[in-house]
Amino acid sequence: MTDILEITDLEVTYQRSILALHGVNLRVAKGQITSLLGANGAGKSTTLRAISGFIGLDNARVNAGRVRFRGEDITGLQLPRTIHKGIVLVPERDKVFTNLTVAENLEVVATSREEGSKWQQIEEEIFVYFPRLAKLRNKPAGLLSGGERQMLAIGGALVCRPQLLLIDELSLGLAPVIVDEIIERLREVHAKTELSMLLVEQSAAVAFALASYGFVLENGKVELEGATEDLRSNQKVLDLYLGTGSTGRADYLANARRRFEERANV
Ligand SMILES: Nc1ncnc2c1ncn2[C@@H]1O[C@H](COP(=O)(O)OP(=O)(O)OP(=O)(O)O)[C@@H](O)[C@H]1O
Ligand SMILES: [Mg+2]
């Protein structure tokens, strides 16, 4: 199977000194959905942003390692050039323009496209995958629920016609019923288009519902990888991410606490 994305020995620092990734190795097979699981602070968002291009403000840089996309070395390539290559990220935060309506949000993202073809795609593709968005088309995005915002962000990403879709925290903070709906919609998108995806999740249940292969990131390193059916029965995954064990749970809690304190200090 060809890999659309291949990351080797990736090291990333923030502010020249904080080492967030310590040599990450992972791959996304073309046409497949791959998951990246990990606790708070493991380096999931950093990995996705290293692929899609860092935004200057973070003062983040790739120190070592390589990112290859469709065989081409794109290490350090910045936005919006990564989008032009076909890599589109649905970020963890700030995923929609709150002052714009749903329709405007979908329309603004594909700046370089001709109006007619863009609207046709929005009507015939995005509003078909997400009928809920069609009903909300004239509503400001700031008034949407978390789940509706996530759908809008995914819809906007699809308008860019990606070859690789990266989603940071698909389910975080959303009600289970809306998570199920989003999972269903993404299944439909995948069945129709075979779009390659890399999904970052803290919930193994959500990751495994969609992905055929997965990686587990801990403290900036991949500690485990495998086919979803193997990960499902792995003791460490059961302990940490499916909430059915207890050994390791203390680590998970300690990590979450540390992360909360870091955020509180910002
Ligand atoms: N802008 C930043 N400046 C400095 N350090 C950062 C920055 N962003 C992340 N880090 C650090 O890099 C490490 C990895 O963070 P990252 O956000 O990638 O983790 P994550 O797995 O996405 O966590 P979460 O589940 O909380 O989103 C953490 O130790 C974090 O404190
Ligand atoms: Mg994150």
Tab-separated table of C-alpha atoms and ligand atoms in Angstrom:
chain	number	residue	atom	x	y	z
A	1	MET	CA	0.000	0.000	0.000
A	2	THR	CA	1.379	3.450	-0.859
A	3	ASP	CA	1.786	5.984	1.903
A	4	ILE	CA	0.472	9.453	1.126
A	5	LEU	CA	2.270	10.821	4.199
A	6	GLU	CA	5.469	9.640	5.796
A	7	ILE	CA	7.062	11.243	8.851
A	8	THR	CA	10.518	10.137	9.936
A	9	ASP	CA	12.424	11.012	13.119
A	10	LEU	CA	10.598	14.322	13.475
A	11	GLU	CA	11.839	16.653	16.197
A	12	VAL	CA	10.051	19.912	16.953
A	13	THR	CA	10.894	22.633	19.467
A	14	TYR	CA	8.954	25.640	20.702
A	15	GLN	CA	10.862	28.821	21.558
A	16	ARG	CA	14.134	27.080	20.668
A	17	SER	CA	14.220	25.128	23.900
A	18	ILE	CA	10.990	23.227	24.607
A	19	LEU	CA	11.304	19.887	22.840
A	20	ALA	CA	7.743	18.826	21.973
A	21	LEU	CA	8.448	15.951	19.555
A	22	HIS	CA	11.388	13.605	20.148
A	23	GLY	CA	11.698	11.755	16.868
A	24	VAL	CA	8.198	10.878	15.701
A	25	ASN	CA	7.728	8.216	13.028
A	26	LEU	CA	4.343	7.693	11.436
A	27	ARG	CA	2.634	7.034	8.141
A	28	VAL	CA	-0.764	7.513	6.555
A	29	ALA	CA	-1.644	5.003	3.866
A	30	LYS	CA	-3.267	6.483	0.771
A	31	GLY	CA	-7.046	6.189	0.872
A	32	GLN	CA	-7.097	5.079	4.514
A	33	ILE	CA	-8.139	6.661	7.787
A	34	THR	CA	-5.349	6.629	10.375
A	35	SER	CA	-5.692	7.665	14.009
A	36	LEU	CA	-3.236	9.366	16.319
A	37	LEU	CA	-4.106	8.785	19.964
A	38	GLY	CA	-2.463	10.430	22.917
A	39	ALA	CA	-3.023	12.072	26.277
A	40	ASN	CA	-2.883	15.821	26.946
A	41	GLY	CA	0.457	17.279	25.994
A	42	ALA	CA	1.644	14.164	24.136
A	43	GLY	CA	2.383	16.218	21.006
A	44	LYS	CA	-0.633	15.435	18.829
A	45	SER	CA	-1.378	19.014	17.761
A	46	THR	CA	2.320	19.714	17.260
A	47	THR	CA	2.534	16.734	14.905
A	48	LEU	CA	-0.447	17.924	12.857
A	49	ARG	CA	0.873	21.458	12.722
A	50	ALA	CA	4.314	20.282	11.655
A	51	ILE	CA	2.589	18.578	8.706
A	52	SER	CA	0.273	21.454	7.787
A	53	GLY	CA	2.741	24.296	8.426
A	54	PHE	CA	3.362	26.166	11.656
A	55	ILE	CA	1.912	29.563	12.158
A	56	GLY	CA	4.800	31.933	12.903
A	57	LEU	CA	3.458	33.069	16.270
A	58	ASP	CA	4.172	29.741	17.933
A	59	ASN	CA	7.883	30.142	17.394
A	60	ALA	CA	7.937	26.465	16.583
A	61	ARG	CA	10.414	24.780	14.294
A	62	VAL	CA	11.365	21.406	12.929
A	63	ASN	CA	14.855	20.636	14.250
A	64	ALA	CA	15.341	17.260	12.678
A	65	GLY	CA	13.516	14.651	10.658
A	66	ARG	CA	11.462	14.704	7.499
A	67	VAL	CA	7.859	15.066	6.351
A	68	ARG	CA	7.128	13.513	2.970
A	69	PHE	CA	3.826	14.006	1.182
A	70	ARG	CA	3.130	11.942	-1.937
A	71	GLY	CA	6.837	11.167	-2.054
A	72	GLU	CA	7.863	14.823	-1.974
A	73	ASP	CA	9.905	16.288	0.883
A	74	ILE	CA	7.743	19.090	2.336
A	75	THR	CA	9.537	19.478	5.676
A	76	GLY	CA	9.026	22.996	7.003
A	77	LEU	CA	6.626	24.023	4.225
A	78	GLN	CA	4.335	26.757	5.538
A	79	LEU	CA	0.689	27.671	5.132
A	80	PRO	CA	-0.887	28.370	2.666
A	81	ARG	CA	1.488	26.375	0.463
A	82	THR	CA	0.605	23.157	2.272
A	83	ILE	CA	-3.070	23.783	1.422
A	84	HIS	CA	-2.163	24.223	-2.246
A	85	LYS	CA	-0.391	20.853	-2.040
A	86	GLY	CA	-3.618	19.301	-0.747
A	87	ILE	CA	-3.075	19.131	3.018
A	88	VAL	CA	-5.904	20.685	5.027
A	89	LEU	CA	-6.144	20.880	8.821
A	90	VAL	CA	-9.277	21.207	10.925
A	91	PRO	CA	-7.694	22.800	13.999
A	92	GLU	CA	-8.467	22.145	17.640
A	93	ARG	CA	-9.540	25.742	18.298
A	94	ASP	CA	-10.627	28.766	16.234
A	95	LYS	CA	-12.026	26.524	13.569
A	96	VAL	CA	-14.699	28.864	12.177
A	97	PHE	CA	-15.144	32.595	11.589
A	98	THR	CA	-17.741	33.389	14.228
A	99	ASN	CA	-18.952	36.645	12.621
A	100	LEU	CA	-19.603	35.056	9.242
A	101	THR	CA	-22.623	32.950	8.381
A	102	VAL	CA	-22.348	29.225	7.686
A	103	ALA	CA	-22.513	29.829	3.920
A	104	GLU	CA	-19.914	32.609	4.103
A	105	ASN	CA	-17.596	30.387	6.131
A	106	LEU	CA	-17.745	27.743	3.425
A	107	GLU	CA	-17.312	30.270	0.661
A	108	VAL	CA	-14.279	32.176	2.008
A	109	VAL	CA	-11.979	29.207	2.415
A	110	ALA	CA	-11.489	28.421	-1.254
A	111	THR	CA	-10.198	31.867	-2.220
A	112	SER	CA	-8.570	30.885	-5.475
A	113	ARG	CA	-11.592	29.089	-6.935
A	114	GLU	CA	-14.062	30.460	-9.396
A	115	GLU	CA	-17.410	31.441	-7.735
A	116	GLY	CA	-19.709	29.166	-9.752
A	117	SER	CA	-17.792	25.938	-9.191
A	118	LYS	CA	-17.345	26.720	-5.510
A	119	TRP	CA	-21.059	27.258	-4.902
A	120	GLN	CA	-21.932	24.197	-6.917
A	121	GLN	CA	-19.640	22.119	-4.711
A	122	ILE	CA	-21.096	23.650	-1.544
A	123	GLU	CA	-24.671	22.898	-2.648
A	124	GLU	CA	-24.108	19.491	-4.218
A	125	GLU	CA	-21.449	18.090	-1.941
A	126	ILE	CA	-21.085	19.831	1.410
A	127	PHE	CA	-24.801	20.453	2.027
A	128	VAL	CA	-25.528	16.875	0.946
A	129	TYR	CA	-23.016	15.386	3.379
A	130	PHE	CA	-24.142	17.805	6.100
A	131	PRO	CA	-27.860	18.614	5.632
A	132	ARG	CA	-27.774	20.311	9.022
A	133	LEU	CA	-25.439	22.957	7.579
A	134	ALA	CA	-27.817	23.591	4.697
A	135	LYS	CA	-30.562	24.432	7.196
A	136	LEU	CA	-28.212	26.731	9.099
A	137	ARG	CA	-26.729	28.421	6.040
A	138	ASN	CA	-27.704	31.977	7.016
A	139	LYS	CA	-26.893	31.665	10.709
A	140	PRO	CA	-23.712	33.303	12.098
A	141	ALA	CA	-21.214	30.568	12.958
A	142	GLY	CA	-20.784	32.093	16.422
A	143	LEU	CA	-24.312	30.918	17.264
A	144	LEU	CA	-23.733	27.277	16.332
A	145	SER	CA	-23.287	24.433	18.810
A	146	GLY	CA	-19.870	22.815	19.175
A	147	GLY	CA	-20.920	19.888	17.001
A	148	GLU	CA	-22.314	22.142	14.287
A	149	ARG	CA	-19.079	24.131	14.303
A	150	GLN	CA	-17.108	20.934	13.894
A	151	MET	CA	-19.291	19.969	10.910
A	152	LEU	CA	-18.797	23.429	9.434
A	153	ALA	CA	-15.040	23.212	9.887
A	154	ILE	CA	-14.961	19.797	8.211
A	155	GLY	CA	-17.214	21.100	5.428
A	156	GLY	CA	-14.873	24.065	4.927
A	157	ALA	CA	-11.890	21.736	4.762
A	158	LEU	CA	-13.635	19.631	2.125
A	159	VAL	CA	-14.336	22.732	0.011
A	160	CYS	CA	-10.539	23.024	-0.328
A	161	ARG	CA	-10.563	19.616	-2.059
A	162	PRO	CA	-7.881	18.067	0.160
A	163	GLN	CA	-5.866	14.981	-0.610
A	164	LEU	CA	-5.066	14.585	3.064
A	165	LEU	CA	-7.471	15.757	5.759
A	166	LEU	CA	-6.062	16.308	9.251
A	167	ILE	CA	-8.543	16.667	12.114
A	168	ASP	CA	-7.348	17.768	15.551
A	169	GLU	CA	-9.641	16.448	18.305
A	170	LEU	CA	-12.669	15.310	16.391
A	171	SER	CA	-14.825	14.594	19.429
A	172	LEU	CA	-13.436	16.731	22.251
A	173	GLY	CA	-16.157	18.502	24.221
A	174	LEU	CA	-18.991	17.304	21.979
A	175	ALA	CA	-22.136	15.423	22.994
A	176	PRO	CA	-21.976	11.695	22.130
A	177	VAL	CA	-25.021	11.898	19.867
A	178	ILE	CA	-23.427	14.582	17.696
A	179	VAL	CA	-20.105	12.712	17.676
A	180	ASP	CA	-21.967	9.688	16.267
A	181	GLU	CA	-23.474	11.885	13.571
A	182	ILE	CA	-20.067	13.311	12.596
A	183	ILE	CA	-18.560	9.816	12.513
A	184	GLU	CA	-21.364	8.719	10.200
A	185	ARG	CA	-20.832	11.711	7.881
A	186	LEU	CA	-17.087	11.098	7.723
A	187	ARG	CA	-17.725	7.443	6.900
A	188	GLU	CA	-19.889	8.569	3.982
A	189	VAL	CA	-17.236	11.021	2.781
A	190	HIS	CA	-14.610	8.293	2.986
A	191	ALA	CA	-16.759	5.680	1.252
A	192	LYS	CA	-17.408	8.081	-1.611
A	193	THR	CA	-14.027	9.723	-2.029
A	194	GLU	CA	-11.437	7.456	-0.351
A	195	LEU	CA	-9.990	10.620	1.127
A	196	SER	CA	-6.877	9.928	3.232
A	197	MET	CA	-7.298	11.185	6.794
A	198	LEU	CA	-5.254	11.516	9.962
A	199	LEU	CA	-7.484	11.881	13.022
A	200	VAL	CA	-6.167	13.082	16.348
A	201	GLU	CA	-8.208	11.777	19.243
A	202	GLN	CA	-8.104	11.285	22.972
A	203	SER	CA	-10.971	8.834	22.748
A	204	ALA	CA	-9.948	5.452	21.396
A	205	ALA	CA	-13.594	4.567	20.855
A	206	VAL	CA	-13.971	7.416	18.348
A	207	ALA	CA	-10.582	6.799	16.708
A	208	PHE	CA	-11.310	3.097	16.281
A	209	ALA	CA	-14.803	3.724	14.921
A	210	LEU	CA	-13.235	5.358	11.862
A	211	ALA	CA	-9.599	4.372	11.467
A	212	SER	CA	-8.130	1.166	10.116
A	213	TYR	CA	-4.669	1.826	11.558
A	214	GLY	CA	-3.422	3.866	14.489
A	215	PHE	CA	-0.474	5.328	16.354
A	216	VAL	CA	-0.204	6.105	20.061
A	217	LEU	CA	1.872	9.123	21.006
A	218	GLU	CA	3.364	9.599	24.473
A	219	ASN	CA	5.608	12.442	25.541
A	220	GLY	CA	6.526	13.355	21.989
A	221	LYS	CA	7.254	9.836	20.757
A	222	VAL	CA	5.242	7.077	19.088
A	223	GLU	CA	5.039	4.287	21.662
A	224	LEU	CA	2.735	1.959	19.834
A	225	GLU	CA	1.245	1.425	16.392
A	226	GLY	CA	-0.883	-1.182	14.740
A	227	ALA	CA	-4.039	-2.152	12.932
A	228	THR	CA	-7.152	-0.990	14.770
A	229	GLU	CA	-8.227	-4.569	15.574
A	230	ASP	CA	-4.848	-5.179	17.289
A	231	LEU	CA	-4.875	-1.872	19.161
A	232	ARG	CA	-8.376	-2.645	20.433
A	233	SER	CA	-7.070	-5.599	22.400
A	234	ASN	CA	-3.795	-4.012	23.495
A	235	GLN	CA	-3.602	-3.788	27.300
A	236	LYS	CA	-2.046	-0.342	27.332
A	237	VAL	CA	-4.745	1.051	25.065
A	238	LEU	CA	-7.406	-0.608	27.189
A	239	ASP	CA	-5.906	0.956	30.312
A	240	LEU	CA	-5.306	4.441	29.053
A	241	TYR	CA	-7.765	5.191	26.311
A	242	LEU	CA	-10.748	2.947	26.713
A	243	GLY	CA	-11.104	3.496	30.441
A	244	THR	CA	-11.406	-0.218	31.173
A	245	GLY	CA	-8.201	-0.695	33.127
A	246	SER	CA	-6.441	1.091	35.935
A	247	THR	CA	-2.647	0.594	35.603
A	248	GLY	CA	-1.459	3.705	33.725
A	249	ARG	CA	-4.520	5.723	34.579
A	250	ALA	CA	-2.462	7.589	37.210
A	251	ASP	CA	0.012	8.698	34.501
A	252	TYR	CA	-2.850	9.898	32.381
A	253	LEU	CA	-4.286	11.939	35.233
A	254	ALA	CA	-0.877	13.371	36.172
A	255	ASN	CA	-0.357	14.467	32.571
A	256	ALA	CA	-3.773	16.100	32.417
A	257	ARG	CA	-3.091	17.956	35.676
A	258	ARG	CA	0.275	19.202	34.454
A	259	ARG	CA	-1.331	20.385	31.242
A	260	PHE	CA	-4.119	22.199	33.106
A	261	GLU	CA	-1.567	24.004	35.267
A	262	GLU	CA	0.474	25.002	32.209
A	263	ARG	CA	-2.630	26.482	30.621
A	264	ALA	CA	-3.631	28.276	33.795
A	265	ASN	CA	-0.187	29.930	33.861
A	266	VAL	CA	-0.402	31.296	30.328
B	1	LIG	N1	2.928	27.374	21.650
B	1	LIG	C1	3.652	26.616	22.472
B	1	LIG	N2	4.703	27.114	23.134
B	1	LIG	C2	5.432	26.337	23.970
B	1	LIG	N3	5.214	25.031	24.209
B	1	LIG	C3	4.170	24.473	23.574
B	1	LIG	C4	3.319	25.225	22.670
B	1	LIG	N4	2.368	24.409	22.198
B	1	LIG	C5	2.602	23.200	22.764
B	1	LIG	N5	3.666	23.231	23.579
B	1	LIG	C6	4.220	22.091	24.356
B	1	LIG	O1	4.497	21.016	23.476
B	1	LIG	C7	4.065	19.761	24.024
B	1	LIG	C8	3.074	19.094	23.074
B	1	LIG	O2	1.899	19.901	23.005
B	1	LIG	P1	0.698	19.601	21.993
B	1	LIG	O3	-0.217	20.762	22.067
B	1	LIG	O4	1.251	19.214	20.688
B	1	LIG	O5	0.039	18.325	22.681
B	1	LIG	P2	-1.383	17.648	22.431
B	1	LIG	O6	-1.138	16.184	22.422
B	1	LIG	O7	-2.040	18.241	21.251
B	1	LIG	O8	-2.165	18.038	23.768
B	1	LIG	P3	-3.741	18.402	24.012
B	1	LIG	O9	-4.416	17.096	24.154
B	1	LIG	O10	-3.734	19.159	25.295
B	1	LIG	O11	-4.224	19.200	22.840
B	1	LIG	C9	3.498	20.079	25.398
B	1	LIG	O12	4.472	19.817	26.361
B	1	LIG	C10	3.186	21.557	25.333
B	1	LIG	O13	3.304	22.151	26.592
B	2	MG	MG	-3.761	19.275	20.967
